[in-house]
Coordinates of C-alpha atoms and ligand atoms in Angstrom, one line a residue:
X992 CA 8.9 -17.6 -33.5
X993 CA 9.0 -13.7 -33.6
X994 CA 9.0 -11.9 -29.9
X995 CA 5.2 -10.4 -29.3
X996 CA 5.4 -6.5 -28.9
X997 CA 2.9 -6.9 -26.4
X998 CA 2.8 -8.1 -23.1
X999 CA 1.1 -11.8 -22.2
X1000 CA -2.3 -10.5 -21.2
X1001 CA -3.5 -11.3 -17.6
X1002 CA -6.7 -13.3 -16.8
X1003 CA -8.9 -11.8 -15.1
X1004 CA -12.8 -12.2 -13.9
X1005 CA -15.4 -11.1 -16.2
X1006 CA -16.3 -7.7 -15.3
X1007 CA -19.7 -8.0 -14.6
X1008 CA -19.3 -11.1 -12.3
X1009 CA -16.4 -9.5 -10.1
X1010 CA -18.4 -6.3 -9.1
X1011 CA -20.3 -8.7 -7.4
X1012 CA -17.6 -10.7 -5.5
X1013 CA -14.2 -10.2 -3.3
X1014 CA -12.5 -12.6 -5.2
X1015 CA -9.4 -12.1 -6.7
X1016 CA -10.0 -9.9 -10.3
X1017 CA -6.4 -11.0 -11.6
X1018 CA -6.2 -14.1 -12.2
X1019 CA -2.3 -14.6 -12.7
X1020 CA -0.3 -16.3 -15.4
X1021 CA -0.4 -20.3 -16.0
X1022 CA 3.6 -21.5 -16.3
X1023 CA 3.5 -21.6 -19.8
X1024 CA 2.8 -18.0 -20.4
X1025 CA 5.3 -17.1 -17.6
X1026 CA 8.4 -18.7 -19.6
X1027 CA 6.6 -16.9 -22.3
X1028 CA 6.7 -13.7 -21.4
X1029 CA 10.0 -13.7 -19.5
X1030 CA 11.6 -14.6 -23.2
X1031 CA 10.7 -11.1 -24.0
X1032 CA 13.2 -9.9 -21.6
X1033 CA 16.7 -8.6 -23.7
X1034 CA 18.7 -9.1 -20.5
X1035 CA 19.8 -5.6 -21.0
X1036 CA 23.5 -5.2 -20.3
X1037 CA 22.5 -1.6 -18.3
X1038 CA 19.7 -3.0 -16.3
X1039 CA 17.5 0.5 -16.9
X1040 CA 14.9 -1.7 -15.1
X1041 CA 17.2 -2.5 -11.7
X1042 CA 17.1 1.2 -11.6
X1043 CA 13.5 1.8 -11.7
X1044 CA 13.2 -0.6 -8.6
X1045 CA 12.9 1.4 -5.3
X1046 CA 14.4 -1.9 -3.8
X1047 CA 16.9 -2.9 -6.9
X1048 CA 15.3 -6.5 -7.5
X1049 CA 17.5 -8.3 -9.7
X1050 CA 15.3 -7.9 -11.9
X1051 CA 17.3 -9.4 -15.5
X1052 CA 18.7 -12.5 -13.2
X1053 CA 15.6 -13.3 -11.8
X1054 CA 13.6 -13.3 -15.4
X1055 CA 16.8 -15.4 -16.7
X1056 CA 15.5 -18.3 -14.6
X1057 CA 12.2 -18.1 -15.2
X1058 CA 12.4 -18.2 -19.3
X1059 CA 14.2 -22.1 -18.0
X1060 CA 11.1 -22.5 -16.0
X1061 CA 13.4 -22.2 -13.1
X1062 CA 10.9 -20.6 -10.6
X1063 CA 12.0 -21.0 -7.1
X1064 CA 15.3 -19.6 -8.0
X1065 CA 14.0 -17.2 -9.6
X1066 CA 11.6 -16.1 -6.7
X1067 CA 15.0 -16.7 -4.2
X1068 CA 16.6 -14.0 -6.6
X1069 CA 13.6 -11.4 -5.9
X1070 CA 13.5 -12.4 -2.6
X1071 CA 17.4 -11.1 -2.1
X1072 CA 16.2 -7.7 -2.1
X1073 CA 12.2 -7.5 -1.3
X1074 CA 10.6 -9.2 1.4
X1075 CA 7.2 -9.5 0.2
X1076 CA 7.1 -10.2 -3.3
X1077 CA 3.7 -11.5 -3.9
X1078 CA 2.2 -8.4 -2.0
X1079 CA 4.9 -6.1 -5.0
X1080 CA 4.0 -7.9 -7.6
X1081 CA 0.2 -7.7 -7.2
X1082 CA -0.2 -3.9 -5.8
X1083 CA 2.8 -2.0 -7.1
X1084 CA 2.7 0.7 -9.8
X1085 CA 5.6 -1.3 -11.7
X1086 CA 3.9 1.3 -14.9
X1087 CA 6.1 4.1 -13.3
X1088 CA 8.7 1.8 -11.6
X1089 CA 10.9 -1.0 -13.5
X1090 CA 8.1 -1.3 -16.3
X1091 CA 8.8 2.5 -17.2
X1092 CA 12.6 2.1 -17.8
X1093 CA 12.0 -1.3 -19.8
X1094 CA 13.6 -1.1 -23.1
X1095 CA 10.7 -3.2 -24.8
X1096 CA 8.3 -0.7 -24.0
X1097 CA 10.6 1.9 -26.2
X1098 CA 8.9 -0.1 -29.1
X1099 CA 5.6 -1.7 -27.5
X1100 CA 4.7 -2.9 -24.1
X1101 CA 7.3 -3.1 -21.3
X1102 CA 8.0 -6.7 -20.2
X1103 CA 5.0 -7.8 -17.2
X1104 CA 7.3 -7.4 -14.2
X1105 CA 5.2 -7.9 -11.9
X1106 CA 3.2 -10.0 -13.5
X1107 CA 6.6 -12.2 -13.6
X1108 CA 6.7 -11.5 -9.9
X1109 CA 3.6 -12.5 -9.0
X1110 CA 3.9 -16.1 -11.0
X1111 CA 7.2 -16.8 -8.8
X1112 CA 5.9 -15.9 -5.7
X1113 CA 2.7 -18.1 -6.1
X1114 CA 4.5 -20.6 -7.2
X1115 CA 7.0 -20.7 -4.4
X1116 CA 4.3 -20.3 -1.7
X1117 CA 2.1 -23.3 -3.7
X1118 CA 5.4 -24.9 -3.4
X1119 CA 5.7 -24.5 0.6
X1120 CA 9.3 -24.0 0.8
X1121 CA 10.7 -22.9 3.7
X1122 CA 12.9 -19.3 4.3
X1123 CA 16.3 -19.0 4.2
X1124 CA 17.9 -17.1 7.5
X1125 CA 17.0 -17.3 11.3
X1126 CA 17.1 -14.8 13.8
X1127 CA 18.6 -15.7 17.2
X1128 CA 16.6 -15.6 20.3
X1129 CA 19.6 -14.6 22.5
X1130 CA 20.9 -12.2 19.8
X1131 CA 20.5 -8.7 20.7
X1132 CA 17.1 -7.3 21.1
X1133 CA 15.5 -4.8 18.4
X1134 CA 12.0 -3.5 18.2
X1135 CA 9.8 -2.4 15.4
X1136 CA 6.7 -0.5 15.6
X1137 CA 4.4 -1.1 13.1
X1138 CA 3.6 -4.6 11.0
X1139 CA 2.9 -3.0 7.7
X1140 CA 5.0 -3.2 4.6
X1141 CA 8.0 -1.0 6.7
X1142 CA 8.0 -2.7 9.9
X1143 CA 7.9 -6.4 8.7
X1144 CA 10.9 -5.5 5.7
X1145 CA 12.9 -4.0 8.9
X1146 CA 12.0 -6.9 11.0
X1147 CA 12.4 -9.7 8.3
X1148 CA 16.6 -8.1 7.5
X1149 CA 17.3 -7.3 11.0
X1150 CA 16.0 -11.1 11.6
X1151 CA 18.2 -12.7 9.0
X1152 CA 21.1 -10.7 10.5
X1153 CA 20.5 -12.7 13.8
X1154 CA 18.3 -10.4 15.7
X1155 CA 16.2 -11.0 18.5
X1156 CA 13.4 -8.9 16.6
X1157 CA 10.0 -8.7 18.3
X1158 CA 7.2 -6.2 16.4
X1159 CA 4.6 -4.4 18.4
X1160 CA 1.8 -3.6 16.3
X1161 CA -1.3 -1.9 17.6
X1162 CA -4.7 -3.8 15.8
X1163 CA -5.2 -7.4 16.0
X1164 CA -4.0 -8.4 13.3
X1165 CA -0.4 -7.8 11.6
X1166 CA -0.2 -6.0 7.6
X1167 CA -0.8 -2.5 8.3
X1168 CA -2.4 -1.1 5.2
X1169 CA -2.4 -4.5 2.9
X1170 CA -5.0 -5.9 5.5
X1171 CA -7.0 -2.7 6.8
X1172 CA -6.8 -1.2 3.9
X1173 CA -6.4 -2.8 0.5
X1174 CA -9.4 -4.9 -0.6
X1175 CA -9.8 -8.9 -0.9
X1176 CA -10.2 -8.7 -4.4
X1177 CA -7.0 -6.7 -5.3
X1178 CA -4.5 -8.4 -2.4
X1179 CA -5.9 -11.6 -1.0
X1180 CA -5.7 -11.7 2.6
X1181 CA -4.0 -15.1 2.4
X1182 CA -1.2 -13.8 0.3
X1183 CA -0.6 -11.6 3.2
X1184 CA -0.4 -14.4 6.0
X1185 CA 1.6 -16.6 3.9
X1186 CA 3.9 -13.9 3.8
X1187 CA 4.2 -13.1 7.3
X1188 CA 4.2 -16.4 8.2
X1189 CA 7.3 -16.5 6.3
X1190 CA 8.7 -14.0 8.7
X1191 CA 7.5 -15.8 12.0
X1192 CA 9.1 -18.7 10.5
X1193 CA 12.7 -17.0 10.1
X1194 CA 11.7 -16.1 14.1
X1195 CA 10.2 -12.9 14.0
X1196 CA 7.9 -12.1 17.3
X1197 CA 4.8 -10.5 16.4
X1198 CA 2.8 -8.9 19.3
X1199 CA -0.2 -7.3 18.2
X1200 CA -3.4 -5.1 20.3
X1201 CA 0.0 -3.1 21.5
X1202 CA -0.5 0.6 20.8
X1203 CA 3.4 2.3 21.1
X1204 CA 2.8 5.0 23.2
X1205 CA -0.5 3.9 24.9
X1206 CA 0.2 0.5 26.5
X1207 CA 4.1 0.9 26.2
X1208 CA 6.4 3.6 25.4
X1209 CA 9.3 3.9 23.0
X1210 CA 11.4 4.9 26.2
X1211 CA 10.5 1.7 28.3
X1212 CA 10.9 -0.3 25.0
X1213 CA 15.3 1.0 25.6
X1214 CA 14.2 -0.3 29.1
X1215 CA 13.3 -3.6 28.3
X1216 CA 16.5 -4.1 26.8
X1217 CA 16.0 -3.6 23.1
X1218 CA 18.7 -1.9 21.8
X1219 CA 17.4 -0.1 18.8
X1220 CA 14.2 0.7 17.8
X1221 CA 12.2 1.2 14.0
X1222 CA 9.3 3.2 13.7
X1223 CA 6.7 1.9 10.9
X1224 CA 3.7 3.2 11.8
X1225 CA 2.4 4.4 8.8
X1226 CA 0.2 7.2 8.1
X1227 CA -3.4 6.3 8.8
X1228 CA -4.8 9.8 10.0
X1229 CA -7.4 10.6 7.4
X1230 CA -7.8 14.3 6.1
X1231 CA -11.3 15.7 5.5
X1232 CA -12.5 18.4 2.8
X1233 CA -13.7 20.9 5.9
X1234 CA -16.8 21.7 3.7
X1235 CA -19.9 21.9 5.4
X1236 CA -22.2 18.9 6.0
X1237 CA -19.0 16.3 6.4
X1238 CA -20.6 15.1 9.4
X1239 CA -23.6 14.0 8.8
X1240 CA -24.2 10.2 8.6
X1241 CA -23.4 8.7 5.4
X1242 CA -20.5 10.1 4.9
X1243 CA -17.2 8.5 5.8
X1244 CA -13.2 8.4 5.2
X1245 CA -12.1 5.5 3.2
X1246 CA -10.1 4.8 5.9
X1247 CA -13.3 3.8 8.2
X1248 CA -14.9 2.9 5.3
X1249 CA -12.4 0.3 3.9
X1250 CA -11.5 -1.1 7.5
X1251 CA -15.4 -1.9 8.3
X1252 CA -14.8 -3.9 5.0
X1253 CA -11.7 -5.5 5.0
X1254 CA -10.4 -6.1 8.4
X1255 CA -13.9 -6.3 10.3
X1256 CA -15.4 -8.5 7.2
X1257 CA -18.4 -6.4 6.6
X1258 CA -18.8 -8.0 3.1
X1259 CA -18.9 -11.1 4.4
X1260 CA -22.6 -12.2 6.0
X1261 CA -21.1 -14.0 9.3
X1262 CA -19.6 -11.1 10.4
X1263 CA -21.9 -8.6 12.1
X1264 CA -20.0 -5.7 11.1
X1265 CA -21.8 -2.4 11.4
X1266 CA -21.4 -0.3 8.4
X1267 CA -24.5 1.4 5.7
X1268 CA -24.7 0.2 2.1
X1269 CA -25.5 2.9 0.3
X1270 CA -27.3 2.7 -3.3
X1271 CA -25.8 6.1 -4.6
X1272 CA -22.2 6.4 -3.6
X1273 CA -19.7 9.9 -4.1
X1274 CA -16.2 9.2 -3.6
X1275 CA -13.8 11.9 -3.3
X1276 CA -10.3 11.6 -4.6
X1277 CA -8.6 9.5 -7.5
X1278 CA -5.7 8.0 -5.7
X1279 CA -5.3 4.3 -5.4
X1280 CA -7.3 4.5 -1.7
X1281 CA -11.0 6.0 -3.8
X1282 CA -10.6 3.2 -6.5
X1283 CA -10.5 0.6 -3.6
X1284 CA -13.2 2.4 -2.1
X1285 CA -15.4 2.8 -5.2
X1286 CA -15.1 -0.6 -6.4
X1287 CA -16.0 -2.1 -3.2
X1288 CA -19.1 0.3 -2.5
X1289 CA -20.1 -1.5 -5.7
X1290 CA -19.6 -5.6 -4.1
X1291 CA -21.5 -4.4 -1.2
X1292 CA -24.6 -3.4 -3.1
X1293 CA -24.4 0.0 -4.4
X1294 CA -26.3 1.0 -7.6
X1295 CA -24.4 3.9 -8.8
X1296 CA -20.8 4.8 -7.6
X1297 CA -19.3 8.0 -8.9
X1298 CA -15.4 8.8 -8.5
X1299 CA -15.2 13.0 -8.2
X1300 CA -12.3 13.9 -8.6
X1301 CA -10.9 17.6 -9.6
X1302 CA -8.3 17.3 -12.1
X1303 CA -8.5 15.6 -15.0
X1304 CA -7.7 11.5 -16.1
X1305 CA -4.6 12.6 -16.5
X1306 CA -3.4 13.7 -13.5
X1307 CA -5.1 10.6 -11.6
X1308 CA -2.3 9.4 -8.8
X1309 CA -4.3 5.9 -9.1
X1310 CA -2.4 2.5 -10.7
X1311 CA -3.5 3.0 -14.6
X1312 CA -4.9 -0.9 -14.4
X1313 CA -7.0 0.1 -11.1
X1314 CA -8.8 3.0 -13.1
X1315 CA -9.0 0.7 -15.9
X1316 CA -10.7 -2.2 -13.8
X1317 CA -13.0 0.3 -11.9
X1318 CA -14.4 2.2 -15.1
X1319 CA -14.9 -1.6 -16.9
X1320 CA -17.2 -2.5 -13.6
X1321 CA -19.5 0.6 -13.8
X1322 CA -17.7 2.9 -11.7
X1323 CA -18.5 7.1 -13.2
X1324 CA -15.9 9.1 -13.3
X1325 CA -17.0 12.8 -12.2
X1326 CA -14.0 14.5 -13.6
X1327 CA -12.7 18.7 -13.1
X1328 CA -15.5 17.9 -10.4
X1329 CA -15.4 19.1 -6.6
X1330 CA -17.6 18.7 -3.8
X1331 CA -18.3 22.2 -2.3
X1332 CA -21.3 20.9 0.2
X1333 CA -23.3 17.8 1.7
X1334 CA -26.5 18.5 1.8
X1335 CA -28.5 16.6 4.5
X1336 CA -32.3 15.5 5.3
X1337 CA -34.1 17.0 8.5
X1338 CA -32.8 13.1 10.3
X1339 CA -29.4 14.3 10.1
X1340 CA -28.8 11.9 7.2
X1341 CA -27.0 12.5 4.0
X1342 CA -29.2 12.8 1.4
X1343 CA -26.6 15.0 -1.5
X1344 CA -23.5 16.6 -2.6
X1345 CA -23.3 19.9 -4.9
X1346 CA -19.8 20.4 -6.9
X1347 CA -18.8 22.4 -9.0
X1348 CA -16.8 22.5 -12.2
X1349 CA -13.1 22.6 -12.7
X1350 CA -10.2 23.6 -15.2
X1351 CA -6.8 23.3 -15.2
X1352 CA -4.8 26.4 -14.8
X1353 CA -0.7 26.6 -14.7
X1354 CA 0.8 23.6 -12.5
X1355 CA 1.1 23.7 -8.8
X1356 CA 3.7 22.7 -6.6
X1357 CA 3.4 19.6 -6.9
X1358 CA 3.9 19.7 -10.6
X1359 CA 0.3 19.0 -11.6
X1360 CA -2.0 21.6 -13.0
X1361 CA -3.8 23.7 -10.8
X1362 CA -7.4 23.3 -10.6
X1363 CA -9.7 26.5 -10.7
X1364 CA -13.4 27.0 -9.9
X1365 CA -15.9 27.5 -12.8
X1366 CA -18.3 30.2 -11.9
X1367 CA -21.7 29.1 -12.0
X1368 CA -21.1 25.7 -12.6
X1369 CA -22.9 24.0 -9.7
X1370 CA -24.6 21.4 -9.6
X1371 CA -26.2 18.4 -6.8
X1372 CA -25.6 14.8 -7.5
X1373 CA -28.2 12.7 -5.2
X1374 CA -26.5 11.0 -3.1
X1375 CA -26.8 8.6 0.3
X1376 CA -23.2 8.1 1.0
X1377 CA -20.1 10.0 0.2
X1378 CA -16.7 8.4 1.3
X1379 CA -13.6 11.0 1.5
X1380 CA -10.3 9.4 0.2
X1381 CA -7.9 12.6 -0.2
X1382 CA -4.7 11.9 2.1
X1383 CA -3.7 10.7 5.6
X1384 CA -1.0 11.8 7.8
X1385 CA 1.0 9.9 10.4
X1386 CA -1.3 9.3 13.9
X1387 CA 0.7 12.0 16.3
X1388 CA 0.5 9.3 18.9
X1389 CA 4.2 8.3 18.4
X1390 CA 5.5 11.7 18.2
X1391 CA 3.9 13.0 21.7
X1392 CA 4.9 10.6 23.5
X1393 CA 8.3 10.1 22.2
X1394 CA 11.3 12.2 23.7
X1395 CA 13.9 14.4 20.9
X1396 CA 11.8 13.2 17.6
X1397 CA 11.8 16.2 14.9
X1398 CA 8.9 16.1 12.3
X1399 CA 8.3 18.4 9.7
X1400 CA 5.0 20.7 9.1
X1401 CA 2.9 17.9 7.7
X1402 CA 3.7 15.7 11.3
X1403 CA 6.0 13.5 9.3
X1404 CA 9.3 12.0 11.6
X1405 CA 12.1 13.9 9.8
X1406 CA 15.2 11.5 9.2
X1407 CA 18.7 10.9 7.6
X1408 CA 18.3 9.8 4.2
X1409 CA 21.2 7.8 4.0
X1410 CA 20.0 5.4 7.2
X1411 CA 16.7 6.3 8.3
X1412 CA 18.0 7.6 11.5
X1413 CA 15.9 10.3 13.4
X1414 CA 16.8 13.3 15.4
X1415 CA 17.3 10.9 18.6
X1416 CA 20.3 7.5 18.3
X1417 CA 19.4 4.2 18.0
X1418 CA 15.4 5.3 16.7
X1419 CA 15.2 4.8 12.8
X1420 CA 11.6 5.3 10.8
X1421 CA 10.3 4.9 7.4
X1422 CA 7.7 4.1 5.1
X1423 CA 4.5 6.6 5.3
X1424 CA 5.4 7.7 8.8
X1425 CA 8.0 9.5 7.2
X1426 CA 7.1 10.6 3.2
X1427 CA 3.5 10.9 4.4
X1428 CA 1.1 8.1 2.3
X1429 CA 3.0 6.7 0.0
X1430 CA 3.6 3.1 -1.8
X1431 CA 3.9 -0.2 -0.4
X1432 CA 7.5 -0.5 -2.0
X1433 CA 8.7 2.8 -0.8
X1434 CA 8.1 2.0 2.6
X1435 CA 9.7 -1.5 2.3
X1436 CA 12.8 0.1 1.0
X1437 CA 13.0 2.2 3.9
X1438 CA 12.6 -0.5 6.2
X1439 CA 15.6 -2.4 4.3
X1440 CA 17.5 0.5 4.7
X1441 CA 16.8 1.2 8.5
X1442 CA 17.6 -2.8 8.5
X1443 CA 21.3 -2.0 7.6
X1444 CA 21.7 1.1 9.6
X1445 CA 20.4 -0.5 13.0
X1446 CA 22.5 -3.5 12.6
X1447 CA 25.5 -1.2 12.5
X1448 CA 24.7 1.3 15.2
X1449 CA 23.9 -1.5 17.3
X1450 CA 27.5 -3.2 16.5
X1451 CA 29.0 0.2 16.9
X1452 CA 27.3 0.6 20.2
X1453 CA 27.3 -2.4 21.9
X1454 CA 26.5 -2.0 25.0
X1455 CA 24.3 0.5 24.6
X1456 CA 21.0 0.0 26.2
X1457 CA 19.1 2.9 26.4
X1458 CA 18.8 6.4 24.8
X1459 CA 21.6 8.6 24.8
X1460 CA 20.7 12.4 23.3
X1461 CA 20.3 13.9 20.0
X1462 CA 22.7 13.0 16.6
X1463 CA 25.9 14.5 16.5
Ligands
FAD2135 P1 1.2 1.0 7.1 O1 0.9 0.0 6.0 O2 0.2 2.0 7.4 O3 1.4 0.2 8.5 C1 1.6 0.8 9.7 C2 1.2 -0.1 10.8 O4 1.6 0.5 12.1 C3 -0.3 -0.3 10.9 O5 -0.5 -1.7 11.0 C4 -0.7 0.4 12.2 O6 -1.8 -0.2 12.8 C5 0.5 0.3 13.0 N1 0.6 1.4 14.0 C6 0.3 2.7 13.9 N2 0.5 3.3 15.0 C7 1.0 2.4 15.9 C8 1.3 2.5 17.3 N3 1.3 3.6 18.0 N4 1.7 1.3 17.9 C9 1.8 0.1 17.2 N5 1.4 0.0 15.9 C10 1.1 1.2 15.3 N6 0.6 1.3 -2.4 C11 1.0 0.7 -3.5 O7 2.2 0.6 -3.7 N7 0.1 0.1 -4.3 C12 -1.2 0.2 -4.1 O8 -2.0 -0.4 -4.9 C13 -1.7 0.8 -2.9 N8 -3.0 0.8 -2.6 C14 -3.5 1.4 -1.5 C15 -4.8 1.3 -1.1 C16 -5.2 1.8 0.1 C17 -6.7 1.7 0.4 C18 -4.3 2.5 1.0 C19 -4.8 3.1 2.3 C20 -3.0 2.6 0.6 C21 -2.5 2.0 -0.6 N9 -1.2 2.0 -0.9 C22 -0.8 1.4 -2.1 C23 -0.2 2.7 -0.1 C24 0.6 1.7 0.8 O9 -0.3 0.7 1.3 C25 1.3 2.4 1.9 O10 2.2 3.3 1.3 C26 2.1 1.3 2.7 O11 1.3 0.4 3.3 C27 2.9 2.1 3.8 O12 3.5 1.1 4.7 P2 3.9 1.4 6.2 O13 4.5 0.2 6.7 O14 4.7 2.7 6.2 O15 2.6 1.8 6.9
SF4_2136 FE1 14.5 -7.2 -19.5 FE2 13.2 -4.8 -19.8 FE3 15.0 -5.1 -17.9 FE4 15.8 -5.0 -20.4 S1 14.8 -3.4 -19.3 S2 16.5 -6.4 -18.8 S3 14.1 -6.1 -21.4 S4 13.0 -6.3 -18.1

């Protein structure tokens, strides 16, 4: 039978029934269409894919098993090199990763990566088998800060090394960004506990309600006897416009926004989470965070949801597939659109937004076009809540209270790029604390890399038990 040229599509819930839930809207692939579409892999001698990988996944090997219907080698193969791989193959943007090196998609669609991903994992944690590596209690100590993506990929290596690995993370509940921040119906929560229960189960010691540099410092951490120390602590400080009227009520950052929803349950009617559901909804930005924010305005009640965002689709930093999902469910897309002010009622209460019009000019630093004003293109969209999702920076917390870390301009800890080390020995960072938001699988390869590079200072410096100055 001839190879499709197209990928095996993914179920997913009808459009008009998900706006209205938190469940799941990708479905996953049955086993039959998972040996299906893994026999459109070529098993390229070159691997272009492996290199598309921020964390190399073996990515040929791992498909190889699964066209023999092979899955829980094939998910041991991924799990060689990624620690979470149902969170990767559910939330990362494999279309600019492995996907965009895949030779099929030369010709027609790229093999479904992550689709394959996602199968193998599923399948593995439906299958309940247990991890492979311990860490050992009276190995030596190491401490990460931070239980997102970062912090749990350090924790889970320096573990199966034989650390004595205990993770201090500040909210109740371990994830970072995949529980605060990404919604139900894109990453189930359970898919998230399943994975770190993995990690508690290869010994892991998660404490959480423990802000670093509030109830403990980084400093008495070297005290306690931990001999190295990983900072993941992502960057969860939201940035505001600075136009006028950003403080009335109504108008949030997704950050608030999104944690009221996810983490505190507001969707959910037996939790008494305080947060307004708004009928006409602006949401600034077109990154991953304002599709997640847009879409779920919409499963709490909303009417009309609008996306402004001030390039074009083009330049939208968003996962093509989110975009995709969030026009099919009603979500309008406001584009070369910018908010200039919130207008409010005489109660304080947000009651409008006035843009104006944009076009593209030459491209900008960062590559992308430069957006430029249209004279007397304004105009007022009615609006009773507006929720801000351009950028984050790292919390400063760290930083202050942390002796001899350099960061750069935008507050990011500056490190070595070939271990992760910063300006002071035996403390390593990485993930968004570092590159400032970023993706899920960047900041797990960072934490695999800090992994390697702690293990070796700390067998280099034995003995060691405390800070000792600046890098040579
Ligand atoms: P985080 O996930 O932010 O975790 C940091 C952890 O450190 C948090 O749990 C925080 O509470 C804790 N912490 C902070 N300060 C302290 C302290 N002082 N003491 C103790 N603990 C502390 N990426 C993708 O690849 N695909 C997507 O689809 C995607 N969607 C996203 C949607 C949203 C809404 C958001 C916000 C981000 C999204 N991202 C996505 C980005 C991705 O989630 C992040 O790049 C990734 O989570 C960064 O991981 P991290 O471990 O560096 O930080
Ligand atoms: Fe298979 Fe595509 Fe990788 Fe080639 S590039 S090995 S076809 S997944």
């Amino acid at each position: 039978m001839a190879v499709s040229m197209k990928k095996a599509g993914m179920p997913v819930q009808d459009a008009q029934i998900r706006k209205t839930n938190f469940n799941e809207v990708a479905l996953g692939y049955s086993a039959e269409t998972a040996v299906e579409e893994a026999k459109r892999c070529l098993n390229c001698k070159n691997r272009p894919c492996v290199a598309g990988c921020p964390v190399s996944v073996k990515i040929p090997e791992f498909i190889a098993y699964m066209k023999d219907g092979r899955f829980e080698e094939a998910y041991q193969t991924i799990r060689e090199t990624n620690a979470l791989p149902a969170v990767c193959g559910r939330v990362c943007p494999q279309e600019s990763q492995c996907e965009g090196k895949c030779v099929r998609g030369i010709k027609g669609e790229p093999v479904g990566i992550g689709r394959l991903e996602r199968f193998a994992a599923d399948c593995h944690m439906s299958n309940a088998v247990s991890e492979n590596g311990h860490s050992d209690p009276d190995g030596p100590k190491a401490a990460v800060v931070g239980a997102g993506p970062s912090g749990l990929t350090c924790a889970g290596e320096l573990a199966r090394k034989g650390y004595a690995v205990t993770v201090f993370e500040a909210l109740h509940k371990p994830g970072g960004v995949l529980v605060y921040g990404i919604p139900e119906f894109r990453l189930p929560k359970k898919i998230v506990s399943a994975e770190i229960d993995n990690l508690k189960k290869m010994g892991v010691k998660i404490e959480t309600d423990i802000v670093i540099g509030k109830t403990i410092t980084v400093d008495e951490l070297f005290e306690q006897g931990f001999k190295a120390v990983f900072i993941g602590s992502g960057a969860g400080f939201p940035t505001f416009l600075g136009i006028k009227g950003e403080n009335l009520n109504g108008v949030y950052s997704a950050n608030e926004y999104l944690t009221r929803i996810n983490l505190m349950k507001a969707y959910q009617a037996e939790y008494e989470t305080p947060i307004f559901k708004g009928k006409r909804v602006a949401v600034v930005g077109g990154g991953n965070v304002a599709m997640d924010a847009a879409r779920s305005a919409l499963r709490v009640g909303a009417e009309t949801v609008y996306i402004l965002y001030r390039r074009s689709l083009k330049e939208m930093p968003a996962r093509s597939e989110e975009v995709e999902h969030a026009s099919e469910e009603g979500v309008q897309f406001q584009l070369l659109t910018n908010p200039v002010r919130f207008i409010g009622d005489e109660k304080g209460w947000l009651k409008g937004v006035e843009c104006v019009k944009m076009e593209l000019g030459e491209p900008d630093a960062s590559g992308r076009r430069r957006p430029i004003e249209q004279k007397g293109s304004e105009f007022v969209l009615d609006i009773d809540t507006a929720i801000i999702a351009v950028g984050t920076s790292p919390n400063p917390l760290i930083r202050k209270t942390t002796r001899g870390i350099d960061v750069n301009r935008h507050g990011c800890i500056t490190v070595s790029e070939e271990s992760g080390e910063t300006s002071r020995q035996g403390i390593f960072a990485g993930g968004d604390a570092v590159t400032g938001a970023a993706t899920v699988i960047l900041a797990m390869g960072a934490g695999r890399k800090a992994a390697a590079a702690m293990d070796r200072y700390i067998q280099n410096n034995s003995g060691v038990c405390g800070p000792s100055g600046g890098r040579a």
